[in-house]
């Protein structure tokens, strides 16, 4: 029974590694293209000036962070239903990349907010605050993870948190939106009228981040699978 | 068995479990006084930190007192939620409960019910102390505070019971529970604080129902979700 699982894990590991290699070139190209589009192709925004260019990376990482947490949610359900460790490894890899992407979102947002809204931290914007709460939830997921020994229990607990955290997102969003609309709103996010070239740039940037997410996800998942395989092989060798 | 009969049986099992916890607490009163004292301490310490009872301060920042109240109502609850499964594990009674032929979800509901009743009891005393020391008269809108307490502590103890069961087997549980719980209950804190600001300052209740809606949504969703995933948290692997 052990060896059968080991075999399946080995194959899963090969698949993930293969995908990481396959996606590396597209990710690199899209990244280069996104850089070109952001700095050279996209026109300078009239009111905000060059600093607006941060918008493309800001939104690109934000959208993909949401995708990442959705993947955590799906993989967590899959783990609880099947108890296959590969789902857990996928969930944690996605959490890690998601947390990095949310951090990028928050930091770039902060840098953007300073010259535009004259504050590093625009509490008035519900999207910022919701992203912050997301960041808090998934960092707590990683903390939970680090305080448990390897094993089914750890994977189960993390899966439970991955599910509970994700279904909380709409409630957090609604409550924060109402909270802010009931206070005097100091800063507003007036709708930016995006030019066609800006929309192109945004799309490229979103896809670049999506490709980066996929590569990192595959790499982290295969890395975890390898760690596990090494441990299990050690156990098997010692048993013999 | 007819569906009604099964429902009644289920409710009976839930109450048996909850009653056991409440009876232990009634006899020892250990957690009650500790939690209440912690709540009282928060009310006092925050008054020193913000000078919140000062009339000028109350005028300048009317939201500060409801905020202090809810920190005092929510934070100390972690003591009870931590204890809830910890004592079961220490005495080895959790295994007995898990071995009994009842649905795991019902075990969750029983533990949850005990925690909820406990928290509401502590919260009511804390509310009374709060209203006395900060000079809030009893008015016709005070019952709304009770409703907010009932709803907020319901959602809090639903997620808290689930997480409490989860961390009870981990060495660093005392630290871990608040770390897991507080990010999740941010909507509860927002809704409760903003709802009570309207109630306590006797404003027109323009948004109160919106906040109550948030609380009800949180309660329903997380009671159902915790009920469903609880079995994965307690099963021995």
Coordinates of C-alpha atoms in Angstrom, one line a residue:
Chain A
X1 CA 0.0 0.0 0.0
X2 CA 2.9 2.3 0.9
X3 CA 4.7 1.6 -2.4
X4 CA 1.5 2.2 -4.4
X5 CA 1.1 5.7 -2.9
X6 CA 4.8 6.3 -3.4
X7 CA 4.4 5.4 -7.1
X8 CA 1.5 7.7 -7.6
X9 CA 3.4 10.5 -5.8
X10 CA 6.4 9.9 -8.0
X11 CA 4.3 10.3 -11.1
X12 CA 2.5 13.4 -9.7
X13 CA 5.9 14.9 -9.0
X14 CA 7.1 14.2 -12.5
X15 CA 4.0 15.8 -13.9
X16 CA 4.4 18.9 -11.8
X17 CA 8.1 19.3 -12.7
X18 CA 7.3 18.8 -16.4
X19 CA 4.7 21.5 -16.3
X20 CA 7.0 23.9 -14.4
X21 CA 9.6 23.4 -17.2
X22 CA 7.1 23.7 -19.9
X23 CA 5.6 26.9 -18.5
X24 CA 8.9 28.6 -17.8
X25 CA 9.5 30.0 -21.2
X26 CA 6.0 31.4 -21.7
X27 CA 6.1 32.9 -18.3
X28 CA 9.4 34.5 -19.0
X29 CA 8.2 35.9 -22.4
X30 CA 5.0 37.2 -20.9
X31 CA 6.9 38.8 -18.1
X32 CA 9.2 40.5 -20.5
X33 CA 6.3 41.6 -22.6
X34 CA 4.5 42.9 -19.6
X35 CA 7.5 45.0 -18.6
X36 CA 7.7 46.4 -22.1
X37 CA 4.0 47.1 -22.3
X38 CA 4.0 48.7 -18.8
X39 CA 6.9 51.1 -19.4
X40 CA 6.9 51.7 -23.1
X41 CA 3.7 50.7 -24.8
X42 CA 1.1 52.0 -22.3
X43 CA 0.5 55.8 -22.5
X44 CA 1.2 58.0 -19.5
X45 CA -1.9 58.6 -17.5
X46 CA -2.9 62.3 -17.6
X47 CA -3.7 63.1 -14.0
X48 CA -1.5 60.6 -12.1
X49 CA 1.5 60.5 -14.4
X50 CA 4.0 57.7 -14.5
X51 CA 3.2 56.4 -11.1
X52 CA 0.0 55.0 -12.5
X53 CA 2.0 52.4 -14.3
X54 CA 2.2 50.5 -11.0
X55 CA -1.5 49.8 -11.6
X56 CA -0.7 47.0 -14.1
X57 CA 1.4 44.9 -11.7
X58 CA -0.8 45.8 -8.8
X59 CA -4.0 44.5 -10.5
X60 CA -2.1 41.6 -12.1
X61 CA -0.9 40.2 -8.8
X62 CA -4.2 41.0 -7.0
X63 CA -6.4 39.0 -9.5
X64 CA -4.1 36.1 -9.5
X65 CA -3.9 36.1 -5.7
X66 CA -7.7 35.6 -5.7
X67 CA -7.3 32.8 -8.2
X68 CA -4.6 31.3 -5.9
X69 CA -6.9 31.3 -2.9
X70 CA -9.7 29.8 -4.9
X71 CA -7.3 27.0 -5.9
X72 CA -6.6 26.5 -2.2
X73 CA -10.3 26.2 -1.5
X74 CA -10.8 23.6 -4.3
X75 CA -7.7 21.6 -3.4
X76 CA -8.7 21.6 0.3
X77 CA -12.1 20.1 -0.6
X78 CA -10.4 17.6 -2.8
X79 CA -8.0 16.6 0.0
X80 CA -10.8 16.1 2.5
X81 CA -12.7 13.9 0.0
X82 CA -9.9 11.8 -1.3
X83 CA -7.2 12.1 1.4
X84 CA -4.5 12.2 -1.3
X85 CA -1.6 14.1 -0.1
X86 CA -0.9 15.7 -3.5
X87 CA -4.0 17.8 -3.0
X88 CA -2.7 19.1 0.3
X89 CA 0.7 19.9 -1.3
X90 CA -1.2 21.8 -4.1
X91 CA -3.2 23.7 -1.5
X92 CA -0.2 24.8 0.5
X93 CA 1.8 25.7 -2.6
X94 CA -1.1 27.8 -3.8
X95 CA -1.4 29.5 -0.4
X96 CA 2.3 30.4 -0.4
X97 CA 2.2 31.9 -3.9
X98 CA -1.1 33.6 -3.0
X99 CA 0.4 35.2 0.1
X100 CA 3.4 36.4 -1.9
X101 CA 1.0 37.9 -4.5
X102 CA -1.2 39.6 -1.9
X103 CA 2.0 41.0 -0.3
X104 CA 3.0 42.4 -3.7
X105 CA -0.5 43.8 -4.1
X106 CA -0.5 45.5 -0.8
X107 CA 3.1 46.9 -1.2
X108 CA 2.5 48.2 -4.7
X109 CA -0.9 49.6 -3.7
X110 CA 0.8 51.4 -0.8
X111 CA 3.5 52.9 -3.1
X112 CA 0.8 54.0 -5.5
X113 CA -1.4 55.4 -2.8
X114 CA 1.2 57.7 -1.3
X115 CA 1.5 60.2 -4.2
X116 CA -2.1 59.9 -5.3
X117 CA -4.1 59.7 -2.0
X118 CA -1.3 61.2 0.2
X119 CA -1.3 58.2 2.4
X120 CA 0.6 54.9 2.6
X121 CA -2.4 53.1 3.7
X122 CA -5.9 54.0 2.3
X123 CA -8.2 52.5 4.9
X124 CA -11.0 54.1 3.0
X125 CA -10.8 51.7 0.1
X126 CA -12.7 48.5 0.7
X127 CA -10.6 46.6 -1.7
X128 CA -7.4 47.4 0.2
X129 CA -8.9 46.4 3.5
X130 CA -10.4 43.2 2.1
X131 CA -7.0 42.3 0.6
X132 CA -5.4 42.9 4.0
X133 CA -7.9 40.6 5.7
X134 CA -7.2 37.9 3.1
X135 CA -3.5 38.3 3.8
X136 CA -4.1 38.0 7.5
X137 CA -6.2 34.8 7.0
X138 CA -3.7 33.0 4.8
X139 CA -0.7 34.0 6.9
X140 CA -2.5 32.4 9.8
X141 CA -2.9 29.3 7.6
X142 CA 0.9 29.2 7.1
X143 CA 1.4 29.7 10.9
X144 CA -0.9 26.8 11.6
X145 CA 1.0 24.8 9.2
X146 CA 4.3 25.5 10.7
X147 CA 3.1 24.4 14.2
X148 CA 2.0 20.9 13.2
X149 CA 4.0 17.8 12.6
X150 CA 3.7 16.2 9.2
X151 CA 0.8 13.8 8.8
X152 CA -2.8 13.5 7.9
X153 CA -3.9 15.7 10.9
X154 CA -1.9 18.6 9.6
X155 CA -3.3 18.3 6.1
X156 CA -6.8 18.0 7.4
X157 CA -6.6 21.0 9.7
X158 CA -5.1 23.1 6.9
X159 CA -7.8 22.0 4.5
X160 CA -10.5 23.0 7.0
X161 CA -8.9 26.4 7.3
X162 CA -8.5 26.7 3.6
X163 CA -12.3 26.1 3.2
X164 CA -13.4 28.3 6.1
X165 CA -11.1 31.2 5.0
X166 CA -12.4 31.2 1.5
X167 CA -16.1 31.2 2.2
X168 CA -15.4 34.1 4.5
X169 CA -14.2 36.3 1.6
X170 CA -17.7 37.5 0.5
X171 CA -18.7 38.3 4.0
X172 CA -15.5 40.2 4.7
X173 CA -16.0 42.2 1.5
X174 CA -19.7 43.1 2.2
X175 CA -19.0 44.1 5.8
X176 CA -16.0 46.2 4.9
X177 CA -17.8 47.9 2.0
X178 CA -20.7 48.8 4.3
X179 CA -18.3 49.9 7.0
X180 CA -16.6 52.3 4.7
X181 CA -19.7 53.7 3.0
X182 CA -21.1 54.7 6.4
X183 CA -18.1 56.8 7.3
X184 CA -17.1 59.9 5.6
X185 CA -15.2 58.6 2.6
X186 CA -12.0 60.6 2.4
X187 CA -10.5 58.9 -0.6
X188 CA -12.5 57.5 -3.5
X189 CA -11.4 55.3 -6.3
X190 CA -13.0 57.2 -9.1
X191 CA -13.2 55.0 -12.1
X192 CA -10.2 55.3 -14.3
X193 CA -11.1 55.6 -17.9
X194 CA -8.7 53.1 -19.4
X195 CA -7.5 53.6 -23.0
X196 CA -7.3 50.7 -25.3
X197 CA -3.5 50.5 -24.9
X198 CA -3.9 50.5 -21.2
X199 CA -6.4 47.6 -21.3
X200 CA -4.0 45.7 -23.5
X201 CA -1.2 46.3 -21.0
X202 CA -3.4 45.2 -18.1
X203 CA -4.4 42.0 -19.9
X204 CA -0.8 41.1 -20.7
X205 CA 0.2 41.8 -17.1
X206 CA -2.6 39.7 -15.7
X207 CA -1.6 36.8 -18.0
X208 CA 2.1 37.3 -17.1
X209 CA 1.2 37.0 -13.4
X210 CA -1.0 34.0 -14.1
X211 CA 1.9 32.3 -15.9
X212 CA 4.2 33.2 -13.0
X213 CA 1.6 31.8 -10.6
X214 CA 1.4 28.5 -12.5
X215 CA 5.2 28.1 -12.6
X216 CA 5.6 28.8 -8.9
X217 CA 2.7 26.6 -8.1
X218 CA 4.1 23.6 -10.0
X219 CA 7.6 24.2 -8.6
X220 CA 6.5 24.4 -5.0
X221 CA 4.2 21.5 -5.3
X222 CA 6.8 19.3 -6.9
X223 CA 9.3 20.4 -4.3
X224 CA 7.0 19.3 -1.5
X225 CA 6.3 16.0 -3.2
X226 CA 10.0 15.4 -3.5
X227 CA 10.6 16.2 0.2
X228 CA 7.9 13.7 1.0
X229 CA 9.2 11.1 -1.4
X230 CA 12.7 11.4 0.1
X231 CA 11.3 10.9 3.6
X232 CA 9.3 7.9 2.6
X233 CA 12.1 6.3 0.7
X234 CA 14.3 6.7 3.7
X235 CA 11.7 4.9 5.8
X236 CA 11.4 2.1 3.3
X237 CA 15.1 1.6 3.0
X238 CA 15.5 1.6 6.8
X239 CA 12.7 -0.9 7.1
X240 CA 14.6 -3.2 4.8
Chain B
X1 CA -37.9 6.2 13.0
X2 CA -40.0 9.2 12.0
X3 CA -38.1 12.4 11.0
X4 CA -39.6 14.3 14.0
X5 CA -38.5 11.6 16.4
X6 CA -35.0 11.7 15.0
X7 CA -34.9 15.4 15.2
X8 CA -36.0 15.3 18.8
X9 CA -33.4 12.6 19.6
X10 CA -30.7 14.8 17.9
X11 CA -31.7 17.8 20.0
X12 CA -31.7 15.7 23.1
X13 CA -28.2 14.5 22.4
X14 CA -27.0 18.0 21.7
X15 CA -28.5 19.3 24.9
X16 CA -27.1 16.3 26.9
X17 CA -23.6 17.2 25.8
X18 CA -24.1 21.0 26.3
X19 CA -25.7 20.4 29.7
X20 CA -22.7 18.4 30.8
X21 CA -20.3 21.2 30.0
X22 CA -22.5 23.8 31.6
X23 CA -22.9 21.7 34.7
X24 CA -19.1 21.3 35.1
X25 CA -18.8 25.0 34.7
X26 CA -21.6 25.8 37.1
X27 CA -19.9 23.6 39.8
X28 CA -16.4 24.9 39.3
X29 CA -17.1 28.4 38.0
X30 CA -13.5 28.6 37.1
X31 CA -13.7 29.8 33.5
X32 CA -16.6 32.1 34.2
X33 CA -14.8 34.2 36.7
X34 CA -11.5 34.2 34.8
X35 CA -13.2 35.2 31.5
X36 CA -15.3 37.8 33.3
X37 CA -12.4 39.3 35.1
X38 CA -10.5 39.5 31.8
X39 CA -13.4 41.3 30.2
X40 CA -13.5 43.7 33.2
X41 CA -9.8 44.2 33.0
X42 CA -10.0 45.2 29.3
X43 CA -12.8 47.7 30.1
X44 CA -10.5 49.3 32.7
X45 CA -7.2 49.1 30.9
X46 CA -8.7 50.6 27.7
X47 CA -10.1 53.4 29.8
X48 CA -6.7 54.3 31.0
X49 CA -5.3 54.0 27.4
X50 CA -7.9 56.2 25.8
X51 CA -9.4 58.2 28.7
X52 CA -12.7 57.0 27.2
X53 CA -15.0 58.0 30.0
X54 CA -14.0 61.6 29.7
X55 CA -16.8 63.7 28.3
X56 CA -14.7 65.5 25.7
X57 CA -13.3 62.3 24.5
X58 CA -16.7 60.8 24.1
X59 CA -17.8 63.7 22.0
X60 CA -14.7 63.7 19.9
X61 CA -14.6 60.0 19.2
X62 CA -18.1 58.5 19.7
X63 CA -17.1 55.2 18.2
X64 CA -14.4 54.5 20.8
X65 CA -16.7 53.1 23.6
X66 CA -18.5 50.5 21.4
X67 CA -15.1 49.5 20.2
X68 CA -13.8 49.0 23.7
X69 CA -17.0 47.1 24.6
X70 CA -16.5 44.6 21.8
X71 CA -12.9 44.0 22.5
X72 CA -13.9 43.2 26.0
X73 CA -16.7 41.0 24.8
X74 CA -14.8 39.1 22.1
X75 CA -11.2 38.7 23.2
X76 CA -11.7 36.9 26.6
X77 CA -14.0 34.4 24.8
X78 CA -10.8 32.7 23.6
X79 CA -10.1 31.4 27.1
X80 CA -13.3 29.4 27.1
X81 CA -12.9 28.2 23.5
X82 CA -9.4 27.0 24.3
X83 CA -10.6 25.2 27.4
X84 CA -13.6 23.6 25.8
X85 CA -11.8 20.8 24.1
X86 CA -8.6 21.0 26.1
X87 CA -10.3 19.7 29.2
X88 CA -11.9 16.9 27.2
X89 CA -8.5 15.8 25.9
X90 CA -6.8 16.0 29.3
X91 CA -9.4 13.9 31.0
X92 CA -9.6 11.5 28.0
X93 CA -13.3 12.1 27.7
X94 CA -13.1 13.2 24.1
X95 CA -12.4 9.6 23.1
X96 CA -15.5 8.5 25.0
X97 CA -17.7 11.1 23.3
X98 CA -16.3 10.2 19.9
X99 CA -16.9 6.5 20.5
X100 CA -20.5 7.1 21.4
X101 CA -22.9 6.3 18.6
X102 CA -23.8 9.8 17.6
X103 CA -23.2 11.9 14.6
X104 CA -20.0 14.0 14.8
X105 CA -22.0 17.1 13.7
X106 CA -24.2 16.7 16.8
X107 CA -21.1 16.6 19.0
X108 CA -20.1 19.9 17.4
X109 CA -23.5 21.4 18.0
X110 CA -23.4 20.3 21.7
X111 CA -20.0 21.8 22.4
X112 CA -21.0 24.9 20.4
X113 CA -24.2 25.3 22.4
X114 CA -22.4 25.2 25.7
X115 CA -19.8 27.7 24.5
X116 CA -22.4 30.0 23.2
X117 CA -24.5 30.0 26.4
X118 CA -21.3 30.5 28.4
X119 CA -20.2 33.4 26.3
X120 CA -23.7 35.1 26.3
X121 CA -23.7 34.8 30.1
X122 CA -20.3 36.4 30.4
X123 CA -21.1 39.0 27.8
X124 CA -24.3 40.1 29.5
X125 CA -22.5 40.7 32.8
X126 CA -19.8 42.6 30.9
X127 CA -22.4 44.7 29.2
X128 CA -24.0 45.6 32.5
X129 CA -20.6 46.6 33.9
X130 CA -19.8 48.5 30.8
X131 CA -23.1 50.5 30.9
X132 CA -22.6 51.2 34.6
X133 CA -19.0 52.4 34.5
X134 CA -19.4 54.4 31.3
X135 CA -22.8 55.9 32.2
X136 CA -25.1 54.5 29.6
X137 CA -28.7 54.7 30.8
X138 CA -31.0 51.8 30.2
X139 CA -33.2 52.8 27.3
X140 CA -35.8 51.3 25.0
X141 CA -33.0 50.5 22.6
X142 CA -31.0 48.4 25.1
X143 CA -32.7 45.1 23.9
X144 CA -31.0 45.7 20.5
X145 CA -27.7 45.3 22.4
X146 CA -28.8 41.9 23.6
X147 CA -29.7 40.9 20.1
X148 CA -26.3 42.0 18.9
X149 CA -24.6 40.0 21.6
X150 CA -26.6 36.9 20.9
X151 CA -25.8 37.1 17.2
X152 CA -22.2 38.1 17.4
X153 CA -21.3 35.4 20.1
X154 CA -23.1 32.8 18.0
X155 CA -20.8 33.2 15.0
X156 CA -17.8 33.7 17.2
X157 CA -18.5 30.5 19.2
X158 CA -19.3 28.5 16.0
X159 CA -15.9 29.1 14.4
X160 CA -14.3 29.2 17.8
X161 CA -15.6 25.7 18.8
X162 CA -14.3 24.3 15.5
X163 CA -10.9 25.9 15.8
X164 CA -10.8 25.1 19.5
X165 CA -11.2 21.4 18.7
X166 CA -8.5 21.8 16.1
X167 CA -5.8 23.4 18.2
X168 CA -6.5 21.3 21.3
X169 CA -4.1 18.7 20.1
X170 CA -1.4 21.2 19.3
X171 CA 1.3 22.2 21.7
X172 CA 1.1 25.9 21.0
X173 CA -2.7 26.1 21.2
X174 CA -2.9 29.1 23.5
X175 CA -1.2 31.3 20.9
X176 CA -2.6 29.6 17.9
X177 CA -6.3 29.9 18.6
X178 CA -6.5 33.7 18.5
X179 CA -4.2 33.8 15.5
X180 CA -6.6 31.6 13.6
X181 CA -9.8 33.0 15.0
X182 CA -9.4 36.8 14.8
X183 CA -8.8 37.2 11.1
X184 CA -11.9 35.1 10.4
X185 CA -14.2 37.0 12.8
X186 CA -13.3 40.5 11.5
X187 CA -16.8 40.8 9.9
X188 CA -18.4 40.0 13.2
X189 CA -16.4 42.6 15.0
X190 CA -17.1 45.2 12.3
X191 CA -20.8 44.5 12.3
X192 CA -21.1 44.3 16.1
X193 CA -19.1 47.5 16.7
X194 CA -21.0 49.5 14.1
X195 CA -24.3 48.1 15.1
X196 CA -23.8 49.0 18.8
X197 CA -22.5 52.5 17.9
X198 CA -26.0 53.2 16.5
X199 CA -27.7 51.6 19.4
X200 CA -25.7 53.1 22.2
X201 CA -25.5 56.6 20.8
X202 CA -29.3 56.3 20.1
X203 CA -28.9 57.5 16.6
X204 CA -31.5 56.7 14.0
X205 CA -31.2 53.1 13.3
X206 CA -30.4 53.6 9.7
X207 CA -27.8 50.8 9.2
X208 CA -28.5 48.6 12.2
X209 CA -30.4 46.1 10.1
X210 CA -27.7 45.9 7.6
X211 CA -25.2 45.0 10.3
X212 CA -27.7 42.5 11.8
X213 CA -28.0 41.0 8.3
X214 CA -24.2 40.6 8.1
X215 CA -24.2 38.9 11.5
X216 CA -27.0 36.6 10.6
X217 CA -25.3 35.7 7.3
X218 CA -22.0 35.0 9.1
X219 CA -23.8 32.9 11.8
X220 CA -25.7 30.8 9.3
X221 CA -22.8 30.2 7.0
X222 CA -20.3 29.3 9.6
X223 CA -22.6 27.3 11.8
X224 CA -23.3 25.2 8.7
X225 CA -19.7 25.0 7.5
X226 CA -18.3 24.2 11.0
X227 CA -21.0 21.5 11.4
X228 CA -20.0 19.9 8.1
X229 CA -16.2 19.9 8.5
X230 CA -16.1 19.2 12.3
X231 CA -15.8 15.4 11.7
X232 CA -12.5 15.9 9.9
X233 CA -11.1 17.9 12.9
X234 CA -11.8 15.3 15.6
X235 CA -11.4 12.0 13.8
X236 CA -8.3 10.1 14.9
X237 CA -6.2 9.2 11.9

